[in-house]
mmCIF file of C-alpha atoms and ligand atoms in Angstrom:
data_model
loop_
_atom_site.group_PDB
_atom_site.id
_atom_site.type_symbol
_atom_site.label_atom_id
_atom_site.label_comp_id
_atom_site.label_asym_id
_atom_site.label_seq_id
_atom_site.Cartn_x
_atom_site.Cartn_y
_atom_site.Cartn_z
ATOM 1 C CA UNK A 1 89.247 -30.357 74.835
ATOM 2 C CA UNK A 2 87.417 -27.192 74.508
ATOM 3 C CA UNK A 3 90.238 -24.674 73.267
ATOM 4 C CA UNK A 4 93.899 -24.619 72.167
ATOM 5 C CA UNK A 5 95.202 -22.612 74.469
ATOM 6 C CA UNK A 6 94.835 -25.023 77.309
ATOM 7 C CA UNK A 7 96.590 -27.554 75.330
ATOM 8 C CA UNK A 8 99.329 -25.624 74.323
ATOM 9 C CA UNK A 9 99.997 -23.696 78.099
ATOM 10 C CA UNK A 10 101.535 -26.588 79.251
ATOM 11 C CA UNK A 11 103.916 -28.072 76.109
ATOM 12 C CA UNK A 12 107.108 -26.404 75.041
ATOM 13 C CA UNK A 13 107.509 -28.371 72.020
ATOM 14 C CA UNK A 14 104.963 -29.133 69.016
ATOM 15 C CA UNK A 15 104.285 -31.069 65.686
ATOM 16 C CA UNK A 16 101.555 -30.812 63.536
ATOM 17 C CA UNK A 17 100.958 -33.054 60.965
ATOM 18 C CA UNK A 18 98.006 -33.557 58.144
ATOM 19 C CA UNK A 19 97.151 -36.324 55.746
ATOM 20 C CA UNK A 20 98.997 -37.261 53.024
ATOM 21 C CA UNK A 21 98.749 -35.474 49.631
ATOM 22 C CA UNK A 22 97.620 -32.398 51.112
ATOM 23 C CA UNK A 23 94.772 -30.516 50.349
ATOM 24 C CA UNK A 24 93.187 -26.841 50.762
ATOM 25 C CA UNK A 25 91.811 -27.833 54.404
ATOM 26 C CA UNK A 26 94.376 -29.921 55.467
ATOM 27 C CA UNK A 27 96.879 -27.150 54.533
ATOM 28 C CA UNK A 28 94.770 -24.181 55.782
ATOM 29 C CA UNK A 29 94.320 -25.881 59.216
ATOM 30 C CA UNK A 30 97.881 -27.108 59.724
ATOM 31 C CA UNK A 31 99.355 -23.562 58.948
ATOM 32 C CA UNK A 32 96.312 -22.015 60.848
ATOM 33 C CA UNK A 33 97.509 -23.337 64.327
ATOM 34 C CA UNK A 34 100.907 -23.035 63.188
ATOM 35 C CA UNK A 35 100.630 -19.067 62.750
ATOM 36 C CA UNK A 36 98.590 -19.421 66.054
ATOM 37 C CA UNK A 37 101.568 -20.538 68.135
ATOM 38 C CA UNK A 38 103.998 -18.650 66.888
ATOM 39 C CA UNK A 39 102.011 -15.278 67.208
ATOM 40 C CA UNK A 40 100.504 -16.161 70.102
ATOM 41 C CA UNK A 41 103.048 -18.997 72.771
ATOM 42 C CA UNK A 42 107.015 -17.689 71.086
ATOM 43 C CA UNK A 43 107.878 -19.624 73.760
ATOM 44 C CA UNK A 44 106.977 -22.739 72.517
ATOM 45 C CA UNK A 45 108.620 -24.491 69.427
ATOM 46 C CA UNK A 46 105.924 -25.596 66.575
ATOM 47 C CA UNK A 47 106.970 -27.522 63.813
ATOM 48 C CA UNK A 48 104.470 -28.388 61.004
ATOM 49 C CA UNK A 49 105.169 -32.077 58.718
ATOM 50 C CA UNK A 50 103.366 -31.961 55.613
ATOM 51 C CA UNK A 51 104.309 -33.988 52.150
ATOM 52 C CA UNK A 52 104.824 -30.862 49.531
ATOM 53 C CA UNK A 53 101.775 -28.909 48.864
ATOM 54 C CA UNK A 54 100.088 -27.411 46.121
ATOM 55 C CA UNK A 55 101.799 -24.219 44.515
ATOM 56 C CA UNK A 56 98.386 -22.565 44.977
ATOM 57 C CA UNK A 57 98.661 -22.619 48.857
ATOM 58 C CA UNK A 58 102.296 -21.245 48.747
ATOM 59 C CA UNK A 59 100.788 -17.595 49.575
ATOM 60 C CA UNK A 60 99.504 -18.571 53.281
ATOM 61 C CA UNK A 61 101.978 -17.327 55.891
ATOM 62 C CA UNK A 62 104.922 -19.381 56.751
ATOM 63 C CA UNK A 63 103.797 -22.316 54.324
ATOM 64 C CA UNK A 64 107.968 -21.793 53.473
ATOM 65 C CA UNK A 65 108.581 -23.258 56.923
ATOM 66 C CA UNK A 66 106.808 -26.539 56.510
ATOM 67 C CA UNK A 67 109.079 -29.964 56.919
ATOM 68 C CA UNK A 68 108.267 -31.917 53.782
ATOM 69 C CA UNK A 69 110.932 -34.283 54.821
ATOM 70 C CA UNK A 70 110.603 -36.245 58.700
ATOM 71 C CA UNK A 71 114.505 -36.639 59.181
ATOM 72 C CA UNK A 72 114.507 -35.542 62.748
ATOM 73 C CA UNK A 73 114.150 -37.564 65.439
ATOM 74 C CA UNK A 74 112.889 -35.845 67.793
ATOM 75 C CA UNK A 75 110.224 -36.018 70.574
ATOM 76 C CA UNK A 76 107.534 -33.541 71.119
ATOM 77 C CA UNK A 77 105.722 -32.833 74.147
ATOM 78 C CA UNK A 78 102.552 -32.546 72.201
ATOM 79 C CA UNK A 79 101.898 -33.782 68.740
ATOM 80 C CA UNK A 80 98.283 -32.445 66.566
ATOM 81 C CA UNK A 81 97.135 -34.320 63.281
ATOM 82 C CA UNK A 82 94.623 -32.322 61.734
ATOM 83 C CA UNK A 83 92.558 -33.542 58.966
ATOM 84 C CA UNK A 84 93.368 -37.409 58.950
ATOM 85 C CA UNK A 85 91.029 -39.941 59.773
ATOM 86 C CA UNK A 86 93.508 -42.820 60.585
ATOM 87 C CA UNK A 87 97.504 -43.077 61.854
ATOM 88 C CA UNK A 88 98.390 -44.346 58.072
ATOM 89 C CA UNK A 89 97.417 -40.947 56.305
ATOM 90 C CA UNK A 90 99.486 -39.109 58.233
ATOM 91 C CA UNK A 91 102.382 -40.929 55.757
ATOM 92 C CA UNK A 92 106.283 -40.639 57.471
ATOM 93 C CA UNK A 93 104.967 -37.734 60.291
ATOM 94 C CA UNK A 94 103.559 -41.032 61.999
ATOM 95 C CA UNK A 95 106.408 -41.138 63.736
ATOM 96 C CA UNK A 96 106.376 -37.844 65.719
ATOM 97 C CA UNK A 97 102.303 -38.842 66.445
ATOM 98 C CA UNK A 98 104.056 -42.306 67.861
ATOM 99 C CA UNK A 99 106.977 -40.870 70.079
ATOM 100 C CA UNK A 100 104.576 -37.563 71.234
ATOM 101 C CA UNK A 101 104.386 -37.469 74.626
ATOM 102 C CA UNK A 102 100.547 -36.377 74.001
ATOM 103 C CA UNK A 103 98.508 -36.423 70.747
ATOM 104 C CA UNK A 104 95.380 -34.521 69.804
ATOM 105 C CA UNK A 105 93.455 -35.158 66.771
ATOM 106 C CA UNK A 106 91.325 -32.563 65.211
ATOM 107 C CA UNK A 107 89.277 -33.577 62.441
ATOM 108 C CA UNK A 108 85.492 -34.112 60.719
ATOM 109 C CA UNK A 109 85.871 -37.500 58.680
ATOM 110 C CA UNK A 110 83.398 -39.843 59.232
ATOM 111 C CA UNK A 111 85.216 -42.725 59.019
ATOM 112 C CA UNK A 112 87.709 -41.349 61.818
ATOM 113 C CA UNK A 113 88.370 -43.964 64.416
ATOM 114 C CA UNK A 114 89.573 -41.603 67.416
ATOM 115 C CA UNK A 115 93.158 -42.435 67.126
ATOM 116 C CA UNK A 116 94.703 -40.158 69.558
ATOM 117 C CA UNK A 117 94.609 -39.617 72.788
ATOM 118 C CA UNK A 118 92.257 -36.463 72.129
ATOM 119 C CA UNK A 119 89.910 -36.379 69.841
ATOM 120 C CA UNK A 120 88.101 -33.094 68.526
ATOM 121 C CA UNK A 121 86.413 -35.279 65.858
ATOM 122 C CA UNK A 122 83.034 -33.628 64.549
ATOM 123 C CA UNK A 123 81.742 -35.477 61.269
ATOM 124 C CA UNK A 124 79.005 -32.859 60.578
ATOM 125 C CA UNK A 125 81.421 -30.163 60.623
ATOM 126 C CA UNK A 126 82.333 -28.615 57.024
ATOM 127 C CA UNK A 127 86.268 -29.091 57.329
ATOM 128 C CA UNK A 128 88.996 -28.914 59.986
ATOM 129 C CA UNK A 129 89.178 -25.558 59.131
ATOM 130 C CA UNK A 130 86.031 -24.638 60.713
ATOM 131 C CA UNK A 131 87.223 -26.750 63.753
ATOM 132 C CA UNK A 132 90.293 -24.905 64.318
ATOM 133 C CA UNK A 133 88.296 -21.721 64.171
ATOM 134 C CA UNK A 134 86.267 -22.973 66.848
ATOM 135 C CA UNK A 135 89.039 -23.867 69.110
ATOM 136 C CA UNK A 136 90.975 -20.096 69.263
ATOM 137 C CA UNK A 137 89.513 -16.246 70.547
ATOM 138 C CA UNK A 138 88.001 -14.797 67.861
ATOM 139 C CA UNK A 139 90.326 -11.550 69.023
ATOM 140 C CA UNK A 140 93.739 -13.556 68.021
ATOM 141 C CA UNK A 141 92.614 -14.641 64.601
ATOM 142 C CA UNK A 142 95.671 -12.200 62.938
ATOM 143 C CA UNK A 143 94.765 -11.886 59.097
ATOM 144 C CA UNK A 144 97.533 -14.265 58.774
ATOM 145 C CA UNK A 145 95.123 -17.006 60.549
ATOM 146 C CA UNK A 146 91.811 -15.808 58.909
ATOM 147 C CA UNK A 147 93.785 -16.923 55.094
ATOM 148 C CA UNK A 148 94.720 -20.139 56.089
ATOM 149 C CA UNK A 149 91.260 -20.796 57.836
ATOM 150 C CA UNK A 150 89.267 -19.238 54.955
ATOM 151 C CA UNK A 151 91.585 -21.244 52.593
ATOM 152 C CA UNK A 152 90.216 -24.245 54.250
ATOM 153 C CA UNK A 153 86.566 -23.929 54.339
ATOM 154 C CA UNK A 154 86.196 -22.443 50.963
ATOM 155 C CA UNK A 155 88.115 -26.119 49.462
ATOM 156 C CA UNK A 156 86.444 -28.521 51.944
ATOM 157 C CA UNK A 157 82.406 -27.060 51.315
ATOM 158 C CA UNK A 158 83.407 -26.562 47.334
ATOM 159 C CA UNK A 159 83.025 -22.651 47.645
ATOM 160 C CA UNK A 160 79.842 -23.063 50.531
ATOM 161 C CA UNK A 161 78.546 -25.375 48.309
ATOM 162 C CA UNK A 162 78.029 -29.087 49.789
ATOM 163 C CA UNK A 163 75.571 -29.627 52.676
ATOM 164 C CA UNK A 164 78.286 -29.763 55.233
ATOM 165 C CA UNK A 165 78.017 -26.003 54.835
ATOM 166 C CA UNK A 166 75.983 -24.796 57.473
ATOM 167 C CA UNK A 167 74.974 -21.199 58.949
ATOM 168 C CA UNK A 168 77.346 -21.459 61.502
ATOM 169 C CA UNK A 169 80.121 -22.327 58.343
ATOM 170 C CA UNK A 170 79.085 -18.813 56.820
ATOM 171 C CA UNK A 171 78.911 -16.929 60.226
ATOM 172 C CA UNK A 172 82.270 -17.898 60.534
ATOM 173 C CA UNK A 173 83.273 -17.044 57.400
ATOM 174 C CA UNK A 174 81.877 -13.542 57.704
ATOM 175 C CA UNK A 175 84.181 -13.252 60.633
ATOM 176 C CA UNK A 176 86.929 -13.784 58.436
ATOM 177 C CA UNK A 177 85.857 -11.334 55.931
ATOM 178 C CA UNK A 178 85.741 -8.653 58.535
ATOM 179 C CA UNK A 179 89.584 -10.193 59.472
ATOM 180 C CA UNK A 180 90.631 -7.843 55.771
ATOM 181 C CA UNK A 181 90.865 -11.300 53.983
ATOM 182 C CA UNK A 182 91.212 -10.664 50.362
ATOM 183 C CA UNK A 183 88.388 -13.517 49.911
ATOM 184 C CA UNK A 184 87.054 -13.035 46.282
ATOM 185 C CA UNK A 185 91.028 -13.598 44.754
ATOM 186 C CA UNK A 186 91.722 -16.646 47.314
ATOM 187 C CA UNK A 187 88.662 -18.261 45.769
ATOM 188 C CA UNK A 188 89.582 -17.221 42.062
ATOM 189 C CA UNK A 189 93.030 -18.278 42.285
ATOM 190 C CA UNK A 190 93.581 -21.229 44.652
ATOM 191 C CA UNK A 191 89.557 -22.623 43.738
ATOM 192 C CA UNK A 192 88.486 -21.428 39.993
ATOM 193 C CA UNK A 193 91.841 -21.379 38.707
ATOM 194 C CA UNK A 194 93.717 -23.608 36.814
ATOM 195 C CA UNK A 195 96.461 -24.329 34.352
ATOM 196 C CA UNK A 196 96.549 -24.936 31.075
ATOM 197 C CA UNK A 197 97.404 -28.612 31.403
ATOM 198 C CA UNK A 198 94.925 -28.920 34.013
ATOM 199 C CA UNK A 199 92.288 -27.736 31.422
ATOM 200 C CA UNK A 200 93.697 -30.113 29.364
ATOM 201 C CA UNK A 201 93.509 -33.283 31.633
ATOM 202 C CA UNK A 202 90.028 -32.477 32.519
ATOM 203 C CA UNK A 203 89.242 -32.009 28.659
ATOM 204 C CA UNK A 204 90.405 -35.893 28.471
ATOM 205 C CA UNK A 205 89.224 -37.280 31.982
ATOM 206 C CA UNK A 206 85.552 -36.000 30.343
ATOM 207 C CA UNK A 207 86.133 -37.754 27.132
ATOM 208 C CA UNK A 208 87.146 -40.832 28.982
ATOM 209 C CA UNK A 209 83.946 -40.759 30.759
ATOM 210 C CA UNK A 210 81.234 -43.076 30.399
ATOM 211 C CA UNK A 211 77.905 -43.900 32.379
ATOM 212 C CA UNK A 212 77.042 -46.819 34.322
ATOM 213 C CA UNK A 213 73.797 -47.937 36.069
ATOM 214 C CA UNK A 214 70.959 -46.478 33.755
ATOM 215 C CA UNK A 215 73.670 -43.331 33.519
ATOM 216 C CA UNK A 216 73.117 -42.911 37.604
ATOM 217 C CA UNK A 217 76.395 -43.223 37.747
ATOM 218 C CA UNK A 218 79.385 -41.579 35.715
ATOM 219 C CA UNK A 219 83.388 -42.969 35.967
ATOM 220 C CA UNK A 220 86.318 -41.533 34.220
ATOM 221 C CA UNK A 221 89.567 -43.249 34.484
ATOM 222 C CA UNK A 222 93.347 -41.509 33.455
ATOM 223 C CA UNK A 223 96.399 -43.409 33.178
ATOM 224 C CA UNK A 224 100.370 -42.494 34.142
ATOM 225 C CA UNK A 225 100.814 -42.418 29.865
ATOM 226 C CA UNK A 226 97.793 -39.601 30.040
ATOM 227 C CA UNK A 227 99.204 -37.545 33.297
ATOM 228 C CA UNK A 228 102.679 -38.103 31.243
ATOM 229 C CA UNK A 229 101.175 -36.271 27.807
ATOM 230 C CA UNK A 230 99.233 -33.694 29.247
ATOM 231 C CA UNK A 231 102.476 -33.067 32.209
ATOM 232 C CA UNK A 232 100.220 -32.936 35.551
ATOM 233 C CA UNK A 233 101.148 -34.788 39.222
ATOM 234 C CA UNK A 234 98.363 -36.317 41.030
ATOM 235 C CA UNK A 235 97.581 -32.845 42.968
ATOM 236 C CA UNK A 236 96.666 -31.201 39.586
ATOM 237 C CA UNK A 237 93.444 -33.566 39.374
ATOM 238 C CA UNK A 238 91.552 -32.295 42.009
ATOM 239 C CA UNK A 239 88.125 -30.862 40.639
ATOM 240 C CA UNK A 240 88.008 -33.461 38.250
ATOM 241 C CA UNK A 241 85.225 -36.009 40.223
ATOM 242 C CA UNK A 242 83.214 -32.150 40.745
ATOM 243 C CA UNK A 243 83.132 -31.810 37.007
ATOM 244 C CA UNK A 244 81.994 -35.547 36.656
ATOM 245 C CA UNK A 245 79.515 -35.448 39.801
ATOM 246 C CA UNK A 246 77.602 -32.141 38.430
ATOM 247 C CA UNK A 247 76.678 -34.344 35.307
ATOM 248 C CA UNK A 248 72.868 -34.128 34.824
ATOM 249 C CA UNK A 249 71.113 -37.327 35.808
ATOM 250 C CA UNK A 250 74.166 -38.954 37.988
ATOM 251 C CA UNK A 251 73.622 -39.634 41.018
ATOM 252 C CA UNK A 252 77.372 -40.790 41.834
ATOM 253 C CA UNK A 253 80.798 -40.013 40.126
ATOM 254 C CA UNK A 254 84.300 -42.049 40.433
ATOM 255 C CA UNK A 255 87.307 -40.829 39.116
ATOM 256 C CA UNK A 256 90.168 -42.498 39.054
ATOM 257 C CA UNK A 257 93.961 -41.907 38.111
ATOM 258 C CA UNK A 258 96.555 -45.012 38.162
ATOM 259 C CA UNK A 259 99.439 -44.016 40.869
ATOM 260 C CA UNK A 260 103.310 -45.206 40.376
ATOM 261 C CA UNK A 261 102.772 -48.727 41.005
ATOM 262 C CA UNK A 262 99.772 -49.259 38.534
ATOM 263 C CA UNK A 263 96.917 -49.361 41.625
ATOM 264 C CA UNK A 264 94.269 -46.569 41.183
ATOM 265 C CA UNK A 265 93.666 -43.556 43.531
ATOM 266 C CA UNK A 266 90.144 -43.512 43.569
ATOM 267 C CA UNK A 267 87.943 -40.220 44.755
ATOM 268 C CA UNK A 268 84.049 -40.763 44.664
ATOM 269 C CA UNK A 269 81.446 -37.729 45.273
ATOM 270 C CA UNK A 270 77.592 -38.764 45.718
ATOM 271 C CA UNK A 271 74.302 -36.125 45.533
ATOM 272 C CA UNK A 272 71.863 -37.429 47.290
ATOM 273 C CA UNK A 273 71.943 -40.898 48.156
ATOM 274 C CA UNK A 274 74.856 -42.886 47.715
ATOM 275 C CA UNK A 275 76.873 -42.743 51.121
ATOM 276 C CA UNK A 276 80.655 -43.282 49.453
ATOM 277 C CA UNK A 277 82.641 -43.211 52.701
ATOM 278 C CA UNK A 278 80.770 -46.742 53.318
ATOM 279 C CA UNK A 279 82.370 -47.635 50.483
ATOM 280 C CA UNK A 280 85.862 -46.280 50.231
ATOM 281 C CA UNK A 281 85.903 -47.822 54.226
ATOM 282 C CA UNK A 282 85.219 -51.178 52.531
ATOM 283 C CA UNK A 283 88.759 -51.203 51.018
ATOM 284 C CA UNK A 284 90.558 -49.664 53.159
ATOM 285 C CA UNK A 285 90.224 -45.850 52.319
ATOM 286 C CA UNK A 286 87.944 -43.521 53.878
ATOM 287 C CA UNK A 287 85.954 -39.994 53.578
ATOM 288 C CA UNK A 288 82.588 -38.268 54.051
ATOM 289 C CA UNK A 289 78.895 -39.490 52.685
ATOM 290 C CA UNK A 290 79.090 -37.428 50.049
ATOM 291 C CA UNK A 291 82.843 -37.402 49.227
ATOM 292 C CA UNK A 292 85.548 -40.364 50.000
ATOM 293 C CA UNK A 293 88.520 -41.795 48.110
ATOM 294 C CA UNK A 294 90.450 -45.150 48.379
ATOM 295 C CA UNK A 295 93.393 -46.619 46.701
ATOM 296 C CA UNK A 296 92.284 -50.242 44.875
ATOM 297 C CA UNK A 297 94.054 -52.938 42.657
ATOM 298 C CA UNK A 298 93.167 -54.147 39.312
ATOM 299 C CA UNK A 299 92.469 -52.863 35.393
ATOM 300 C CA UNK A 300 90.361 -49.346 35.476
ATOM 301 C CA UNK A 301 87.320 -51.168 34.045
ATOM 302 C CA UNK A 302 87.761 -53.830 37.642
ATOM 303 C CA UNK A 303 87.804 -51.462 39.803
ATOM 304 C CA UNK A 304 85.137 -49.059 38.408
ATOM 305 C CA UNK A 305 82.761 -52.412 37.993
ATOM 306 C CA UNK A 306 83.432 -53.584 41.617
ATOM 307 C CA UNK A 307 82.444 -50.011 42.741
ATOM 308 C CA UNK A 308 79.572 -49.919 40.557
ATOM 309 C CA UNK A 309 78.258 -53.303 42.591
ATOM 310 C CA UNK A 310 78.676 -51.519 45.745
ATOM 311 C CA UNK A 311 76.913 -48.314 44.895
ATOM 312 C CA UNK A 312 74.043 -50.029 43.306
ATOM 313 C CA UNK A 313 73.542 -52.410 46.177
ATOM 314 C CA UNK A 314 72.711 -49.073 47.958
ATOM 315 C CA UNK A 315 70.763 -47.860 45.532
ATOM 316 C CA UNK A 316 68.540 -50.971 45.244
ATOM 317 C CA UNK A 317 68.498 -50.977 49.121
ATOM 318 C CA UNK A 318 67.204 -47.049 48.734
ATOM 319 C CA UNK A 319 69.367 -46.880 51.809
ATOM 320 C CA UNK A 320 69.624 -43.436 53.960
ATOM 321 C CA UNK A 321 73.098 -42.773 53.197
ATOM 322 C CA UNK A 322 74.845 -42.109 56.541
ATOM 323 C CA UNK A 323 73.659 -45.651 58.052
ATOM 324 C CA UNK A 324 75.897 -48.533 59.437
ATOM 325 C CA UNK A 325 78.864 -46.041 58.504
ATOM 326 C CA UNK A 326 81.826 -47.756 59.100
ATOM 327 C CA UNK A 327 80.407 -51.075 60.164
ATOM 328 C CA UNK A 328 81.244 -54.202 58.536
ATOM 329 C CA UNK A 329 79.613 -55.050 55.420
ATOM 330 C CA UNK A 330 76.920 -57.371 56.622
ATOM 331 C CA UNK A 331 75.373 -57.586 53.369
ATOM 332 C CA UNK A 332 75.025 -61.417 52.647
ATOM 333 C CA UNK A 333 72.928 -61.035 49.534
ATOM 334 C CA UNK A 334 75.390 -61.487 46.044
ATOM 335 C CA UNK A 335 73.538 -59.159 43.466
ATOM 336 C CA UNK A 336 75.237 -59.694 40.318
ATOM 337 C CA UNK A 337 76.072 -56.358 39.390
ATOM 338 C CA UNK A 338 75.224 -55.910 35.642
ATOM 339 C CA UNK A 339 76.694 -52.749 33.348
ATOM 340 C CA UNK A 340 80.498 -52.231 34.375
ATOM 341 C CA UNK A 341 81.982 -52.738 30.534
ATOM 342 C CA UNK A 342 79.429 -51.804 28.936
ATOM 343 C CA UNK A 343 78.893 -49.210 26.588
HETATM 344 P P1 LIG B 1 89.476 -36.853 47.430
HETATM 345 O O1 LIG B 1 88.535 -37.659 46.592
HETATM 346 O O2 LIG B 1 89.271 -35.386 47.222
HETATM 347 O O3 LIG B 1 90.894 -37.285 47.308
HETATM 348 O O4 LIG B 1 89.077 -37.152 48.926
HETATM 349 C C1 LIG B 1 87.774 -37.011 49.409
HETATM 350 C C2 LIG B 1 87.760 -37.245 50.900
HETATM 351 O O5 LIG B 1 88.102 -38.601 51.171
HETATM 352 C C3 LIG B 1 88.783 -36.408 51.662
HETATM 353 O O6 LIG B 1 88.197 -36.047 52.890
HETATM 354 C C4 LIG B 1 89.945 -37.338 51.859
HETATM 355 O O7 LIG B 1 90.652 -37.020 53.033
HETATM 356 C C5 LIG B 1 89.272 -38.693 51.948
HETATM 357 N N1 LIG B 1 90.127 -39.727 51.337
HETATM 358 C C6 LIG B 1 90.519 -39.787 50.049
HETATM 359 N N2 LIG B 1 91.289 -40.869 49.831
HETATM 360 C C7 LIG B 1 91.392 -41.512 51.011
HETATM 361 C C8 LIG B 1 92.086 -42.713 51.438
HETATM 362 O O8 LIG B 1 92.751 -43.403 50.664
HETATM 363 N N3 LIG B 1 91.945 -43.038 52.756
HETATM 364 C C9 LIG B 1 91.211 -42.293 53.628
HETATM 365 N N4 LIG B 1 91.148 -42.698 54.897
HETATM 366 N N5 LIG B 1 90.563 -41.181 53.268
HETATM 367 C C10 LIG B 1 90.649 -40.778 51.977
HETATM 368 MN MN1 LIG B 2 88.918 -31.696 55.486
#
């Protein structure tokens, strides 16, 4: 595929979906080709099928007009999941990707297994975002586009932060400066800021925290009671594994919060060496090297111990993180892992 507008000449009818629990790139790339077709192809119909997003992303055009709901059945000439790594992420909007009479998947996880018929997949790439930027004219990037792509990037490098941000990822983002982006307040207010209950659950997520592995690695668990005190939903955790992972020393950090059904969402972020999407792909979740997530069974102190094991077997290993990705674990030697529990 080498642009959009290819795709989309011959289709009359579109859905875009992202990955469940959406987030600033998944958002910012879903609504960015969504406010490309409609500015751009008003003949053709674009629907975009996204589980509700976070009140901070409410500002980017047309975010109003997004399904949160997948009662229709209908068939679309041309279905797009942006941002997902596997068919399950894409949660009840599966079933538009299923019926489509095309699909095109435009993403940069690692652990994506090139599930549609297309697939714009580039790992090294600092979010979808950056993708989608790549894949329209510069000359119909409306201001409208330039938020929602900006959006993206800005979440997915942690403000041109991690090392998926490259020179290209700040040329681009120049571009969108010049596109009369308000950029400093859509960092401050959809990045920087957050509530006062978010404050809050971060205050107790760090005083739940405790190190592991000669304090090379850091964990913080919160439960449904603690979310219930403190009055935040799952989306209001996110920059809670940064805080942890910027911890002086720590090579690794694993947050965890306990969903519904008592299993644990699990997010992991790594510095240097630690490649967690080998990991999170070992039960069943997925990611980049340096930032992955997972959903696992068992108490906090379980799970946190089993992922302790698995990060120091690549630590002992001294491992360059980015190897065997997504290959089975062929690891046949049983280190006891030592430290999980303790104080
Ligand atoms: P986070 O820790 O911020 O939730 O996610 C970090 C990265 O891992 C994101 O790119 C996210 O899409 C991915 N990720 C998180 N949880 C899961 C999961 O359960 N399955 C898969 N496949 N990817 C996940
Ligand atoms: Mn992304």
């Amino acid at each position: 595929m080498k642009d959009l507008a290819s795709e989309l000449a011959q289709v009359k009818t579109v859905a875009i979906a992202g990955h469940i629990r959406p987030d600033g790139d998944c958002v910012g790339s879903c609504l960015a080709t969504y406010n490309y077709i409609t500015a751009w192809f008003p003949q053709t119909e674009a629907d975009v099928y996204l589980e509700p997003i976070p009140n901070i992303f409410k500002f980017l055009s047309h975010a109003d007009r997004i399904h949160h709901t997948c009662e229709s059945d209908r068939t679309y000439d041309l279905c797009i999941v942006q941002d997902c790594g596997d068919a399950a992420r894409l949660g009840a909007a599966v079933k538009y990707f299923n019926t489509a009479k095309k699909t095109i998947c435009i993403d940069h996880h690692v652990s994506n297994d090139s599930f549609a018929d297309e697939n714009y997949v580039f790992p090294e790439k600092s979010s979808t975002s950056e993708l989608i930027f790549e894949l329209i004219e510069e000359e119909k990037i409306t201001k409208e586009i330039a938020e929602c792509i900006y959006v993206g990037i800005v979440h997915d490098t942690g403000v041109f932060q991690y090392s998926s941000t490259s020179a290209r990822t700040m040329n681009i983002a120049g571009i969108l400066m010049e596109k009369g982006i308000s950029y400093t307040k859509i960092i401050d207010e959809t990045f920087y800021t957050k509530t006062f209950e978010q404050n809050k659950i971060l205050g107790q997520a760090l005083l739940n925290s405790r190190r592991y592995l000669e304090n090379q690695v850091i964990a913080a668990a919160v439960t449904k009671e603690e979310m219930e005190r403190y009055q935040v939903l799952p989306k209001h955790l996110d920059g809670i594994v940064s805080q942890l992972r910027v911890t002086k020393g720590v090579e690794a950090a694993i947050f965890l919060y306990e969903n519904e059904d008592g299993s644990w969402k699990i997010s992991m972020r790594s510095n240097e060496k630690v490649d967690v999407a080998r990991i999170a792909v070992k039960y069943q979740g997925g990611g980049h090297v340096r930032a992955a997530g997972a959903t696992m069974e068992g108490s906090s102190q379980e799970v946190i111990g089993t992922l302790c094991e698995e990060i120091e077997k690549q630590l002992q290993r001294e491992e360059p993180a980015g190897k065997e990705l997504c290959q089975k674990d062929s690891d046949t030697q049983e280190e006891s892992w030592q430290g999980a529990g303790e104080a």
